[in-house]
């Protein structure tokens, strides 16, 4: 058996290690690329959202490389993603692929985690539940480590003295991850690179803008779909913070487990004056995190969503009010198949210009009121 | 010797060149069609401007803007490469210092820029649809067999309003054909189109935005008086169309270039005769990783001056290195 899973930013690093720990053959899909997009759009319903299309492309590319078992997450409460696996299974069957699909429901209770472990048993043929549990915990740990590493990358990139140094390290890091197996080796690589990252020469006194990213999780964490937005902002000298990440997503679900922490409560509290119920997807987080960013004195917020994403459209109409009341500029970017970057670059550059001027004027006002 | 600054705005539909003197007076402006060939348009524009200028003009700096700003910068050597939103804002502030709203409609895109106390406060650009832009009007003018220049004045002659759906270019077109077949006057239909475009603009871009006077209307479409009147009618406000409304982006680029050169004390501009150089482009698909980026190589007189299009920087960064070595 050869297992594969769809890409979602750096999630593959943890998933690959977990399956390797279970003793299963893993075939991670090639990094999302133009062909992934082409395959995905060819075989998906036209009005479907981008994440669905790219996932279909991921599967097909992995199957071509020899995968026969597909791992996917689902469930009926989040958004369309709950339905992805059913539809994708049909699409792939119609294409004539002989595959097995393993779908995981959201971890809402201990029972769901048990179900997940049962499914892992199906995959690995092992019987020891305790071993499964340790592997599960290791997976969570890796996920958190990778995201911490990524956060550090986003902090250092705008401050690096030699432009491109951080990205060179990151490309090398991705190459190294490809060549290691299992939890221990993967964790070592992450730790080593974190140390190397800290040694990159930075300008500590640089006046950097801070932008928070909110929105639909896939568009936030997958650089292919957001046209490398975070890297582009970093190169413009902006420190970027992502509010939704794979690790936060999992932590929010399982924070009833004693050693797991998430910012769910805080986010829900912040969102409550505007939206105090789930409307699917990450809409509630989008609102809550925008409020939190304004409280933490971020210069601005960028709201990302794939075209036709219902939860984020709801969030978007509420954000108008948040923008006004909390006095924080918000730029909305809708992402779809278009890979022409000019239009996006114009918007991003103009937004960064706007934030710079805004910060200067706030600074000047303060100076005036003091004198 | 007259000291001047040059601004070049390479848009999808038009390429504009502006010459401004050091006292910020406009010396000359040029508006030509890009026609999908930005390199040729920049060359032609520069040649034309050179032939029109007095011999004793010295260009102290160059700014580029528009969707082709990077290309123009590589060709000519720019001191400032600025996005068109900021450039338009800067130019509008120069014309009307207390401006609060800028309506900008160009060939391929439209924007709304809100300013407060002289700084850009908020902006929006049309997303995936070109229904509210100049190319839509261009196409309808062609269909009606009317030169686009006369479109606006015809609309002003309209006496009876004809409502045309404005949500989408395809809807608008079929609605318009339907109204034609009903026998409505040409000028009424044209006026209906202008109002449809304005409604579409306000519904898409103006949604939730506080549109306060003074309002400036600029960009290629601002030459159309029918649209201006439709905006005035719907917004119930006076709309100011500045003298150089069609080349505001280039004016903004000039102002920014002047600012930049005063800071650095030197210019990257390669000189007006650079227009005579031979520019060529080669492209290839990089096969180093699954991204398969389309890399563009840009040559000036057979010398490789820049590469772009790659995600990882393996090609575009090389240029920077070689430049450093030369220096």
Coordinates of N, CA and C in Angstrom, one line a residue, chain B residues 3 5 69 80 156 202 208 230 233 243 309:
Chain B
X3 N 15.3 72.1 -17.0 CA 15.3 70.9 -16.3 C 14.0 70.3 -16.2
X5 N 11.3 66.5 -15.7 CA 11.2 65.1 -15.3 C 10.2 64.4 -16.2
X69 N 4.8 48.8 -15.7 CA 5.8 49.7 -15.1 C 7.2 49.0 -15.0
X80 N 11.9 55.7 -10.1 CA 10.8 55.2 -9.3 C 9.9 54.3 -10.1
X156 N -25.1 63.2 -24.2 CA -25.6 64.4 -23.6 C -26.9 64.9 -24.3
X202 N -20.5 51.9 -9.3 CA -20.8 52.2 -7.9 C -21.2 51.0 -7.1
X208 N -20.4 50.2 0.1 CA -19.9 50.4 1.5 C -18.9 51.5 1.7
X230 N -23.5 61.2 -15.9 CA -24.2 60.1 -15.2 C -23.7 60.0 -13.7
X233 N -25.3 62.8 -11.8 CA -26.8 62.6 -11.6 C -27.0 61.6 -10.5
X243 N -7.6 69.0 -15.9 CA -7.2 69.3 -17.3 C -6.5 68.1 -17.9
X309 N 10.0 36.5 -13.9 CA 9.0 35.5 -14.1 C 9.2 34.3 -13.2

